[in-house]
Amino acid sequence: MVLFRRFLGDVLRSERMQRGLTLREVSAEARVSLGYISEIERGQKEASSELLASLCAAMDLPLSEVLRDVSSAIALEEVALGLRPVAATPITAARTATSDVVASAA
């Protein structure tokens, strides 16, 4: 089973560590308890959109980047579990007659 909260926690932990931040630092900046952030990072708790925005702001991290990384990780897991064909492409770009670039979902 693919759990969004597990992948979200993995991405948040990875980003926090890459930035050299401790749970304590993120907790103080986001004004969220250290224990709760830890549970989110371990995939044990669901983060509300407001909480997720606070965590991203505390780490100076765009929310869109977090969601993109989580989406990519979930897509890979779906392929590994056979829930999605390997040939599926999330986004393709095509040129129109006016030379505009249009993105479309596959």
PDB file of N, CA and C in Angstrom:
ATOM      1  N   MET A   1       0.835  -1.173   0.000  1.00  0.00           N
ATOM      2  CA  MET A   1       0.000   0.000   0.000  1.00  0.00           C
ATOM      3  C   MET A   1       0.887   1.247   0.000  1.00  0.00           C
ATOM      4  N   VAL A   2       0.529   2.231  -0.810  1.00  0.00           N
ATOM      5  CA  VAL A   2       1.262   3.479  -0.907  1.00  0.00           C
ATOM      6  C   VAL A   2       0.638   4.478   0.064  1.00  0.00           C
ATOM      7  N   LEU A   3       1.420   4.962   1.006  1.00  0.00           N
ATOM      8  CA  LEU A   3       0.936   5.946   1.967  1.00  0.00           C
ATOM      9  C   LEU A   3       1.607   7.291   1.721  1.00  0.00           C
ATOM     10  N   PHE A   4       0.806   8.290   1.409  1.00  0.00           N
ATOM     11  CA  PHE A   4       1.317   9.635   1.165  1.00  0.00           C
ATOM     12  C   PHE A   4       2.158  10.120   2.340  1.00  0.00           C
ATOM     13  N   ARG A   5       1.661   9.902   3.569  1.00  0.00           N
ATOM     14  CA  ARG A   5       2.357  10.436   4.743  1.00  0.00           C
ATOM     15  C   ARG A   5       3.763   9.858   4.894  1.00  0.00           C
ATOM     16  N   ARG A   6       3.967   8.613   4.481  1.00  0.00           N
ATOM     17  CA  ARG A   6       5.299   8.010   4.575  1.00  0.00           C
ATOM     18  C   ARG A   6       6.277   8.704   3.620  1.00  0.00           C
ATOM     19  N   PHE A   7       5.823   8.933   2.396  1.00  0.00           N
ATOM     20  CA  PHE A   7       6.689   9.584   1.410  1.00  0.00           C
ATOM     21  C   PHE A   7       6.916  11.047   1.763  1.00  0.00           C
ATOM     22  N   LEU A   8       5.891  11.707   2.275  1.00  0.00           N
ATOM     23  CA  LEU A   8       6.038  13.098   2.703  1.00  0.00           C
ATOM     24  C   LEU A   8       7.080  13.188   3.816  1.00  0.00           C
ATOM     25  N   GLY A   9       6.991  12.307   4.779  1.00  0.00           N
ATOM     26  CA  GLY A   9       7.963  12.303   5.873  1.00  0.00           C
ATOM     27  C   GLY A   9       9.378  12.085   5.389  1.00  0.00           C
ATOM     28  N   ASP A  10       9.545  11.156   4.458  1.00  0.00           N
ATOM     29  CA  ASP A  10      10.880  10.892   3.905  1.00  0.00           C
ATOM     30  C   ASP A  10      11.449  12.129   3.221  1.00  0.00           C
ATOM     31  N   VAL A  11      10.611  12.805   2.435  1.00  0.00           N
ATOM     32  CA  VAL A  11      11.064  14.003   1.707  1.00  0.00           C
ATOM     33  C   VAL A  11      11.396  15.123   2.695  1.00  0.00           C
ATOM     34  N   LEU A  12      10.534  15.353   3.673  1.00  0.00           N
ATOM     35  CA  LEU A  12      10.797  16.409   4.649  1.00  0.00           C
ATOM     36  C   LEU A  12      12.075  16.147   5.430  1.00  0.00           C
ATOM     37  N   ARG A  13      12.277  14.911   5.869  1.00  0.00           N
ATOM     38  CA  ARG A  13      13.490  14.580   6.619  1.00  0.00           C
ATOM     39  C   ARG A  13      14.729  14.783   5.747  1.00  0.00           C
ATOM     40  N   SER A  14      14.665  14.295   4.527  1.00  0.00           N
ATOM     41  CA  SER A  14      15.801  14.432   3.621  1.00  0.00           C
ATOM     42  C   SER A  14      16.146  15.908   3.373  1.00  0.00           C
ATOM     43  N   GLU A  15      15.132  16.711   3.132  1.00  0.00           N
ATOM     44  CA  GLU A  15      15.367  18.139   2.881  1.00  0.00           C
ATOM     45  C   GLU A  15      15.926  18.836   4.125  1.00  0.00           C
ATOM     46  N   ARG A  16      15.397  18.500   5.293  1.00  0.00           N
ATOM     47  CA  ARG A  16      15.889  19.092   6.540  1.00  0.00           C
ATOM     48  C   ARG A  16      17.356  18.746   6.757  1.00  0.00           C
ATOM     49  N   MET A  17      17.684  17.495   6.547  1.00  0.00           N
ATOM     50  CA  MET A  17      19.060  17.059   6.766  1.00  0.00           C
ATOM     51  C   MET A  17      20.009  17.660   5.730  1.00  0.00           C
ATOM     52  N   GLN A  18      19.567  17.764   4.476  1.00  0.00           N
ATOM     53  CA  GLN A  18      20.407  18.374   3.446  1.00  0.00           C
ATOM     54  C   GLN A  18      20.719  19.831   3.773  1.00  0.00           C
ATOM     55  N   ARG A  19      19.796  20.485   4.454  1.00  0.00           N
ATOM     56  CA  ARG A  19      19.998  21.878   4.833  1.00  0.00           C
ATOM     57  C   ARG A  19      20.763  22.011   6.149  1.00  0.00           C
ATOM     58  N   GLY A  20      21.092  20.872   6.767  1.00  0.00           N
ATOM     59  CA  GLY A  20      21.850  20.888   8.008  1.00  0.00           C
ATOM     60  C   GLY A  20      21.053  21.404   9.197  1.00  0.00           C
ATOM     61  N   LEU A  21      19.737  21.234   9.143  1.00  0.00           N
ATOM     62  CA  LEU A  21      18.873  21.707  10.221  1.00  0.00           C
ATOM     63  C   LEU A  21      18.516  20.571  11.166  1.00  0.00           C
ATOM     64  N   THR A  22      18.392  20.896  12.436  1.00  0.00           N
ATOM     65  CA  THR A  22      17.952  19.910  13.415  1.00  0.00           C
ATOM     66  C   THR A  22      16.438  20.008  13.565  1.00  0.00           C
ATOM     67  N   LEU A  23      15.863  18.966  14.143  1.00  0.00           N
ATOM     68  CA  LEU A  23      14.432  19.012  14.449  1.00  0.00           C
ATOM     69  C   LEU A  23      14.126  20.192  15.367  1.00  0.00           C
ATOM     70  N   ARG A  24      14.998  20.447  16.296  1.00  0.00           N
ATOM     71  CA  ARG A  24      14.807  21.545  17.248  1.00  0.00           C
ATOM     72  C   ARG A  24      14.741  22.895  16.526  1.00  0.00           C
ATOM     73  N   GLU A  25      15.630  23.096  15.559  1.00  0.00           N
ATOM     74  CA  GLU A  25      15.650  24.361  14.813  1.00  0.00           C
ATOM     75  C   GLU A  25      14.371  24.535  13.998  1.00  0.00           C
ATOM     76  N   VAL A  26      13.959  23.487  13.317  1.00  0.00           N
ATOM     77  CA  VAL A  26      12.738  23.564  12.506  1.00  0.00           C
ATOM     78  C   VAL A  26      11.528  23.752  13.416  1.00  0.00           C
ATOM     79  N   SER A  27      11.529  23.060  14.538  1.00  0.00           N
ATOM     80  CA  SER A  27      10.437  23.175  15.495  1.00  0.00           C
ATOM     81  C   SER A  27      10.273  24.613  15.988  1.00  0.00           C
ATOM     82  N   ALA A  28      11.370  25.245  16.350  1.00  0.00           N
ATOM     83  CA  ALA A  28      11.322  26.617  16.845  1.00  0.00           C
ATOM     84  C   ALA A  28      10.860  27.583  15.759  1.00  0.00           C
ATOM     85  N   GLU A  29      11.382  27.421  14.563  1.00  0.00           N
ATOM     86  CA  GLU A  29      11.038  28.329  13.454  1.00  0.00           C
ATOM     87  C   GLU A  29       9.596  28.147  13.002  1.00  0.00           C
ATOM     88  N   ALA A  30       9.132  26.911  12.939  1.00  0.00           N
ATOM     89  CA  ALA A  30       7.773  26.620  12.460  1.00  0.00           C
ATOM     90  C   ALA A  30       6.729  26.742  13.575  1.00  0.00           C
ATOM     91  N   ARG A  31       7.202  26.796  14.820  1.00  0.00           N
ATOM     92  CA  ARG A  31       6.309  26.847  15.991  1.00  0.00           C
ATOM     93  C   ARG A  31       5.412  25.602  16.058  1.00  0.00           C
ATOM     94  N   VAL A  32       6.072  24.464  15.849  1.00  0.00           N
ATOM     95  CA  VAL A  32       5.415  23.156  15.908  1.00  0.00           C
ATOM     96  C   VAL A  32       6.261  22.294  16.834  1.00  0.00           C
ATOM     97  N   SER A  33       5.614  21.478  17.648  1.00  0.00           N
ATOM     98  CA  SER A  33       6.379  20.679  18.608  1.00  0.00           C
ATOM     99  C   SER A  33       7.351  19.739  17.893  1.00  0.00           C
ATOM    100  N   LEU A  34       8.505  19.581  18.502  1.00  0.00           N
ATOM    101  CA  LEU A  34       9.548  18.715  17.968  1.00  0.00           C
ATOM    102  C   LEU A  34       9.024  17.292  17.799  1.00  0.00           C
ATOM    103  N   GLY A  35       8.289  16.799  18.778  1.00  0.00           N
ATOM    104  CA  GLY A  35       7.751  15.440  18.716  1.00  0.00           C
ATOM    105  C   GLY A  35       6.790  15.248  17.555  1.00  0.00           C
ATOM    106  N   TYR A  36       5.981  16.271  17.286  1.00  0.00           N
ATOM    107  CA  TYR A  36       5.020  16.155  16.195  1.00  0.00           C
ATOM    108  C   TYR A  36       5.738  16.128  14.844  1.00  0.00           C
ATOM    109  N   ILE A  37       6.753  16.970  14.684  1.00  0.00           N
ATOM    110  CA  ILE A  37       7.533  16.967  13.442  1.00  0.00           C
ATOM    111  C   ILE A  37       8.205  15.606  13.271  1.00  0.00           C
ATOM    112  N   SER A  38       8.725  15.063  14.346  1.00  0.00           N
ATOM    113  CA  SER A  38       9.356  13.750  14.285  1.00  0.00           C
ATOM    114  C   SER A  38       8.363  12.691  13.817  1.00  0.00           C
ATOM    115  N   GLU A  39       7.142  12.735  14.345  1.00  0.00           N
ATOM    116  CA  GLU A  39       6.122  11.770  13.923  1.00  0.00           C
ATOM    117  C   GLU A  39       5.755  11.940  12.450  1.00  0.00           C
ATOM    118  N   ILE A  40       5.724  13.181  11.980  1.00  0.00           N
ATOM    119  CA  ILE A  40       5.447  13.428  10.558  1.00  0.00           C
ATOM    120  C   ILE A  40       6.570  12.850   9.713  1.00  0.00           C
ATOM    121  N   GLU A  41       7.803  13.107  10.100  1.00  0.00           N
ATOM    122  CA  GLU A  41       8.952  12.600   9.342  1.00  0.00           C
ATOM    123  C   GLU A  41       8.988  11.071   9.325  1.00  0.00           C
ATOM    124  N   ARG A  42       8.484  10.428  10.354  1.00  0.00           N
ATOM    125  CA  ARG A  42       8.462   8.964  10.405  1.00  0.00           C
ATOM    126  C   ARG A  42       7.205   8.388   9.753  1.00  0.00           C
ATOM    127  N   GLY A  43       6.356   9.255   9.210  1.00  0.00           N
ATOM    128  CA  GLY A  43       5.146   8.793   8.532  1.00  0.00           C
ATOM    129  C   GLY A  43       4.058   8.319   9.468  1.00  0.00           C
ATOM    130  N   GLN A  44       4.124   8.724  10.729  1.00  0.00           N
ATOM    131  CA  GLN A  44       3.134   8.285  11.703  1.00  0.00           C
ATOM    132  C   GLN A  44       1.960   9.246  11.846  1.00  0.00           C
ATOM    133  N   LYS A  45       2.145  10.495  11.428  1.00  0.00           N
ATOM    134  CA  LYS A  45       1.093  11.501  11.527  1.00  0.00           C
ATOM    135  C   LYS A  45       0.900  12.172  10.176  1.00  0.00           C
ATOM    136  N   GLU A  46      -0.343  12.561   9.909  1.00  0.00           N
ATOM    137  CA  GLU A  46      -0.674  13.320   8.703  1.00  0.00           C
ATOM    138  C   GLU A  46      -0.433  14.799   8.977  1.00  0.00           C
ATOM    139  N   ALA A  47       0.182  15.498   8.057  1.00  0.00           N
ATOM    140  CA  ALA A  47       0.401  16.934   8.207  1.00  0.00           C
ATOM    141  C   ALA A  47      -0.723  17.686   7.503  1.00  0.00           C
ATOM    142  N   SER A  48      -1.317  18.641   8.190  1.00  0.00           N
ATOM    143  CA  SER A  48      -2.328  19.486   7.547  1.00  0.00           C
ATOM    144  C   SER A  48      -1.624  20.403   6.547  1.00  0.00           C
ATOM    145  N   SER A  49      -2.383  21.008   5.675  1.00  0.00           N
ATOM    146  CA  SER A  49      -1.781  21.912   4.696  1.00  0.00           C
ATOM    147  C   SER A  49      -1.135  23.109   5.391  1.00  0.00           C
ATOM    148  N   GLU A  50      -1.748  23.594   6.473  1.00  0.00           N
ATOM    149  CA  GLU A  50      -1.180  24.721   7.213  1.00  0.00           C
ATOM    150  C   GLU A  50       0.144  24.329   7.872  1.00  0.00           C
ATOM    151  N   LEU A  51       0.174  23.143   8.462  1.00  0.00           N
ATOM    152  CA  LEU A  51       1.392  22.670   9.105  1.00  0.00           C
ATOM    153  C   LEU A  51       2.495  22.454   8.080  1.00  0.00           C
ATOM    154  N   LEU A  52       2.143  21.870   6.967  1.00  0.00           N
ATOM    155  CA  LEU A  52       3.121  21.632   5.907  1.00  0.00           C
ATOM    156  C   LEU A  52       3.688  22.954   5.400  1.00  0.00           C
ATOM    157  N   ALA A  53       2.832  23.954   5.244  1.00  0.00           N
ATOM    158  CA  ALA A  53       3.300  25.277   4.813  1.00  0.00           C
ATOM    159  C   ALA A  53       4.266  25.864   5.839  1.00  0.00           C
ATOM    160  N   SER A  54       3.977  25.692   7.131  1.00  0.00           N
ATOM    161  CA  SER A  54       4.865  26.202   8.188  1.00  0.00           C
ATOM    162  C   SER A  54       6.218  25.501   8.156  1.00  0.00           C
ATOM    163  N   LEU A  55       6.194  24.185   7.975  1.00  0.00           N
ATOM    164  CA  LEU A  55       7.455  23.432   7.917  1.00  0.00           C
ATOM    165  C   LEU A  55       8.284  23.861   6.714  1.00  0.00           C
ATOM    166  N   CYS A  56       7.639  24.021   5.575  1.00  0.00           N
ATOM    167  CA  CYS A  56       8.360  24.443   4.367  1.00  0.00           C
ATOM    168  C   CYS A  56       8.948  25.838   4.549  1.00  0.00           C
ATOM    169  N   ALA A  57       8.167  26.744   5.122  1.00  0.00           N
ATOM    170  CA  ALA A  57       8.667  28.105   5.358  1.00  0.00           C
ATOM    171  C   ALA A  57       9.853  28.083   6.318  1.00  0.00           C
ATOM    172  N   ALA A  58       9.787  27.252   7.353  1.00  0.00           N
ATOM    173  CA  ALA A  58      10.878  27.153   8.326  1.00  0.00           C
ATOM    174  C   ALA A  58      12.164  26.652   7.689  1.00  0.00           C
ATOM    175  N   MET A  59      12.037  25.846   6.635  1.00  0.00           N
ATOM    176  CA  MET A  59      13.218  25.298   5.969  1.00  0.00           C
ATOM    177  C   MET A  59      13.558  26.064   4.696  1.00  0.00           C
ATOM    178  N   ASP A  60      12.818  27.163   4.437  1.00  0.00           N
ATOM    179  CA  ASP A  60      13.012  27.949   3.217  1.00  0.00           C
ATOM    180  C   ASP A  60      12.941  27.046   1.989  1.00  0.00           C
ATOM    181  N   LEU A  61      11.866  26.284   1.948  1.00  0.00           N
ATOM    182  CA  LEU A  61      11.670  25.246   0.940  1.00  0.00           C
ATOM    183  C   LEU A  61      10.317  25.446   0.264  1.00  0.00           C
ATOM    184  N   PRO A  62      10.277  25.564  -1.052  1.00  0.00           N
ATOM    185  CA  PRO A  62       8.979  25.728  -1.722  1.00  0.00           C
ATOM    186  C   PRO A  62       8.094  24.495  -1.534  1.00  0.00           C
ATOM    187  N   LEU A  63       6.855  24.725  -1.182  1.00  0.00           N
ATOM    188  CA  LEU A  63       5.886  23.643  -1.023  1.00  0.00           C
ATOM    189  C   LEU A  63       5.774  22.843  -2.317  1.00  0.00           C
ATOM    190  N   SER A  64       5.804  23.530  -3.450  1.00  0.00           N
ATOM    191  CA  SER A  64       5.684  22.840  -4.739  1.00  0.00           C
ATOM    192  C   SER A  64       6.816  21.837  -4.944  1.00  0.00           C
ATOM    193  N   GLU A  65       8.007  22.152  -4.448  1.00  0.00           N
ATOM    194  CA  GLU A  65       9.145  21.231  -4.570  1.00  0.00           C
ATOM    195  C   GLU A  65       8.917  19.980  -3.728  1.00  0.00           C
ATOM    196  N   VAL A  66       8.405  20.168  -2.527  1.00  0.00           N
ATOM    197  CA  VAL A  66       8.119  19.030  -1.648  1.00  0.00           C
ATOM    198  C   VAL A  66       7.072  18.132  -2.297  1.00  0.00           C
ATOM    199  N   LEU A  67       5.992  18.724  -2.776  1.00  0.00           N
ATOM    200  CA  LEU A  67       4.921  17.934  -3.378  1.00  0.00           C
ATOM    201  C   LEU A  67       5.380  17.237  -4.656  1.00  0.00           C
ATOM    202  N   ARG A  68       6.241  17.898  -5.436  1.00  0.00           N
ATOM    203  CA  ARG A  68       6.783  17.264  -6.644  1.00  0.00           C
ATOM    204  C   ARG A  68       7.631  16.052  -6.284  1.00  0.00           C
ATOM    205  N   ASP A  69       8.488  16.205  -5.276  1.00  0.00           N
ATOM    206  CA  ASP A  69       9.350  15.097  -4.858  1.00  0.00           C
ATOM    207  C   ASP A  69       8.531  13.935  -4.294  1.00  0.00           C
ATOM    208  N   VAL A  70       7.495  14.259  -3.517  1.00  0.00           N
ATOM    209  CA  VAL A  70       6.625  13.213  -2.979  1.00  0.00           C
ATOM    210  C   VAL A  70       5.901  12.504  -4.121  1.00  0.00           C
ATOM    211  N   SER A  71       5.400  13.263  -5.066  1.00  0.00           N
ATOM    212  CA  SER A  71       4.696  12.678  -6.210  1.00  0.00           C
ATOM    213  C   SER A  71       5.610  11.752  -7.010  1.00  0.00           C
ATOM    214  N   SER A  72       6.841  12.168  -7.225  1.00  0.00           N
ATOM    215  CA  SER A  72       7.800  11.334  -7.964  1.00  0.00           C
ATOM    216  C   SER A  72       8.095  10.041  -7.215  1.00  0.00           C
ATOM    217  N   ALA A  73       8.260  10.137  -5.910  1.00  0.00           N
ATOM    218  CA  ALA A  73       8.537   8.948  -5.096  1.00  0.00           C
ATOM    219  C   ALA A  73       7.354   7.979  -5.114  1.00  0.00           C
ATOM    220  N   ILE A  74       6.154   8.531  -5.049  1.00  0.00           N
ATOM    221  CA  ILE A  74       4.959   7.688  -5.099  1.00  0.00           C
ATOM    222  C   ILE A  74       4.842   7.004  -6.456  1.00  0.00           C
ATOM    223  N   ALA A  75       5.115   7.732  -7.531  1.00  0.00           N
ATOM    224  CA  ALA A  75       5.053   7.148  -8.877  1.00  0.00           C
ATOM    225  C   ALA A  75       6.022   5.975  -9.008  1.00  0.00           C
ATOM    226  N   LEU A  76       7.235   6.136  -8.479  1.00  0.00           N
ATOM    227  CA  LEU A  76       8.214   5.047  -8.528  1.00  0.00           C
ATOM    228  C   LEU A  76       7.742   3.844  -7.723  1.00  0.00           C
ATOM    229  N   GLU A  77       7.142   4.100  -6.570  1.00  0.00           N
ATOM    230  CA  GLU A  77       6.622   3.015  -5.733  1.00  0.00           C
ATOM    231  C   GLU A  77       5.487   2.283  -6.439  1.00  0.00           C
ATOM    232  N   GLU A  78       4.635   3.034  -7.115  1.00  0.00           N
ATOM    233  CA  GLU A  78       3.534   2.414  -7.854  1.00  0.00           C
ATOM    234  C   GLU A  78       4.053   1.502  -8.960  1.00  0.00           C
ATOM    235  N   VAL A  79       5.102   1.926  -9.635  1.00  0.00           N
ATOM    236  CA  VAL A  79       5.714   1.082 -10.669  1.00  0.00           C
ATOM    237  C   VAL A  79       6.283  -0.175 -10.029  1.00  0.00           C
ATOM    238  N   ALA A  80       7.000   0.002  -8.912  1.00  0.00           N
ATOM    239  CA  ALA A  80       7.616  -1.140  -8.231  1.00  0.00           C
ATOM    240  C   ALA A  80       6.572  -2.144  -7.747  1.00  0.00           C
ATOM    241  N   LEU A  81       5.404  -1.645  -7.357  1.00  0.00           N
ATOM    242  CA  LEU A  81       4.327  -2.524  -6.875  1.00  0.00           C
ATOM    243  C   LEU A  81       3.440  -3.048  -8.000  1.00  0.00           C
ATOM    244  N   GLY A  82       3.746  -2.638  -9.227  1.00  0.00           N
ATOM    245  CA  GLY A  82       2.942  -3.075 -10.363  1.00  0.00           C
ATOM    246  C   GLY A  82       1.590  -2.385 -10.457  1.00  0.00           C
ATOM    247  N   LEU A  83       1.452  -1.257  -9.789  1.00  0.00           N
ATOM    248  CA  LEU A  83       0.194  -0.522  -9.813  1.00  0.00           C
ATOM    249  C   LEU A  83       0.115   0.460 -10.979  1.00  0.00           C
ATOM    250  N   ARG A  84       1.253   0.615 -11.656  1.00  0.00           N
ATOM    251  CA  ARG A  84       1.342   1.578 -12.755  1.00  0.00           C
ATOM    252  C   ARG A  84       2.299   1.005 -13.792  1.00  0.00           C
ATOM    253  N   PRO A  85       1.946   1.111 -15.072  1.00  0.00           N
ATOM    254  CA  PRO A  85       2.862   0.602 -16.102  1.00  0.00           C
ATOM    255  C   PRO A  85       4.154   1.415 -16.138  1.00  0.00           C
ATOM    256  N   VAL A  86       5.249   0.741 -16.421  1.00  0.00           N
ATOM    257  CA  VAL A  86       6.561   1.384 -16.457  1.00  0.00           C
ATOM    258  C   VAL A  86       6.627   2.452 -17.531  1.00  0.00           C
ATOM    259  N   ALA A  87       5.949   2.251 -18.649  1.00  0.00           N
ATOM    260  CA  ALA A  87       6.029   3.174 -19.768  1.00  0.00           C
ATOM    261  C   ALA A  87       5.270   4.479 -19.529  1.00  0.00           C
ATOM    262  N   ALA A  88       4.489   4.566 -18.467  1.00  0.00           N
ATOM    263  CA  ALA A  88       3.721   5.780 -18.199  1.00  0.00           C
ATOM    264  C   ALA A  88       4.663   6.945 -17.930  1.00  0.00           C
ATOM    265  N   THR A  89       4.394   8.071 -18.554  1.00  0.00           N
ATOM    266  CA  THR A  89       5.182   9.274 -18.389  1.00  0.00           C
ATOM    267  C   THR A  89       4.324  10.325 -17.706  1.00  0.00           C
ATOM    268  N   PRO A  90       4.775  10.893 -16.590  1.00  0.00           N
ATOM    269  CA  PRO A  90       3.946  11.846 -15.874  1.00  0.00           C
ATOM    270  C   PRO A  90       3.583  13.089 -16.678  1.00  0.00           C
ATOM    271  N   ILE A  91       4.554  13.679 -17.345  1.00  0.00           N
ATOM    272  CA  ILE A  91       4.285  14.890 -18.114  1.00  0.00           C
ATOM    273  C   ILE A  91       5.098  14.841 -19.401  1.00  0.00           C
ATOM    274  N   THR A  92       4.472  15.212 -20.497  1.00  0.00           N
ATOM    275  CA  THR A  92       5.183  15.314 -21.764  1.00  0.00           C
ATOM    276  C   THR A  92       4.975  16.713 -22.311  1.00  0.00           C
ATOM    277  N   ALA A  93       5.928  17.192 -23.066  1.00  0.00           N
ATOM    278  CA  ALA A  93       5.819  18.515 -23.676  1.00  0.00           C
ATOM    279  C   ALA A  93       5.657  18.344 -25.176  1.00  0.00           C
ATOM    280  N   ALA A  94       4.792  19.134 -25.757  1.00  0.00           N
ATOM    281  CA  ALA A  94       4.556  19.081 -27.198  1.00  0.00           C
ATOM    282  C   ALA A  94       4.498  20.498 -27.741  1.00  0.00           C
ATOM    283  N   ARG A  95       5.018  20.700 -28.922  1.00  0.00           N
ATOM    284  CA  ARG A  95       4.960  22.011 -29.567  1.00  0.00           C
ATOM    285  C   ARG A  95       3.688  22.098 -30.399  1.00  0.00           C
ATOM    286  N   THR A  96       3.068  23.256 -30.308  1.00  0.00           N
ATOM    287  CA  THR A  96       1.877  23.500 -31.126  1.00  0.00           C
ATOM    288  C   THR A  96       2.298  24.215 -32.391  1.00  0.00           C
ATOM    289  N   ALA A  97       1.360  24.433 -33.286  1.00  0.00           N
ATOM    290  CA  ALA A  97       1.662  25.101 -34.553  1.00  0.00           C
ATOM    291  C   ALA A  97       2.170  26.522 -34.340  1.00  0.00           C
ATOM    292  N   THR A  98       1.812  27.142 -33.224  1.00  0.00           N
ATOM    293  CA  THR A  98       2.253  28.512 -32.950  1.00  0.00           C
ATOM    294  C   THR A  98       3.551  28.549 -32.161  1.00  0.00           C
ATOM    295  N   SER A  99       4.186  27.417 -32.005  1.00  0.00           N
ATOM    296  CA  SER A  99       5.459  27.267 -31.295  1.00  0.00           C
ATOM    297  C   SER A  99       5.334  27.460 -29.792  1.00  0.00           C
ATOM    298  N   ASP A 100       4.139  27.465 -29.247  1.00  0.00           N
ATOM    299  CA  ASP A 100       3.961  27.496 -27.802  1.00  0.00           C
ATOM    300  C   ASP A 100       4.226  26.106 -27.253  1.00  0.00           C
ATOM    301  N   VAL A 101       4.768  26.015 -26.075  1.00  0.00           N
ATOM    302  CA  VAL A 101       4.993  24.731 -25.431  1.00  0.00           C
ATOM    303  C   VAL A 101       3.796  24.445 -24.542  1.00  0.00           C
ATOM    304  N   VAL A 102       3.241  23.264 -24.712  1.00  0.00           N
ATOM    305  CA  VAL A 102       2.076  22.855 -23.930  1.00  0.00           C
ATOM    306  C   VAL A 102       2.440  21.605 -23.161  1.00  0.00           C
ATOM    307  N   ALA A 103       2.188  21.604 -21.875  1.00  0.00           N
ATOM    308  CA  ALA A 103       2.444  20.421 -21.057  1.00  0.00           C
ATOM    309  C   ALA A 103       1.139  19.668 -20.890  1.00  0.00           C
ATOM    310  N   SER A 104       1.225  18.354 -20.998  1.00  0.00           N
ATOM    311  CA  SER A 104       0.021  17.553 -20.835  1.00  0.00           C
ATOM    312  C   SER A 104       0.364  16.295 -20.043  1.00  0.00           C
ATOM    313  N   ALA A 105      -0.614  15.799 -19.331  1.00  0.00           N
ATOM    314  CA  ALA A 105      -0.433  14.558 -18.579  1.00  0.00           C
ATOM    315  C   ALA A 105      -0.590  13.393 -19.531  1.00  0.00           C
ATOM    316  N   ALA A 106       0.230  12.367 -19.326  1.00  0.00           N
ATOM    317  CA  ALA A 106       0.142  11.190 -20.187  1.00  0.00           C
ATOM    318  C   ALA A 106      -0.923  10.244 -19.703  1.00  0.00           C
TER     319      ALA A 106
END
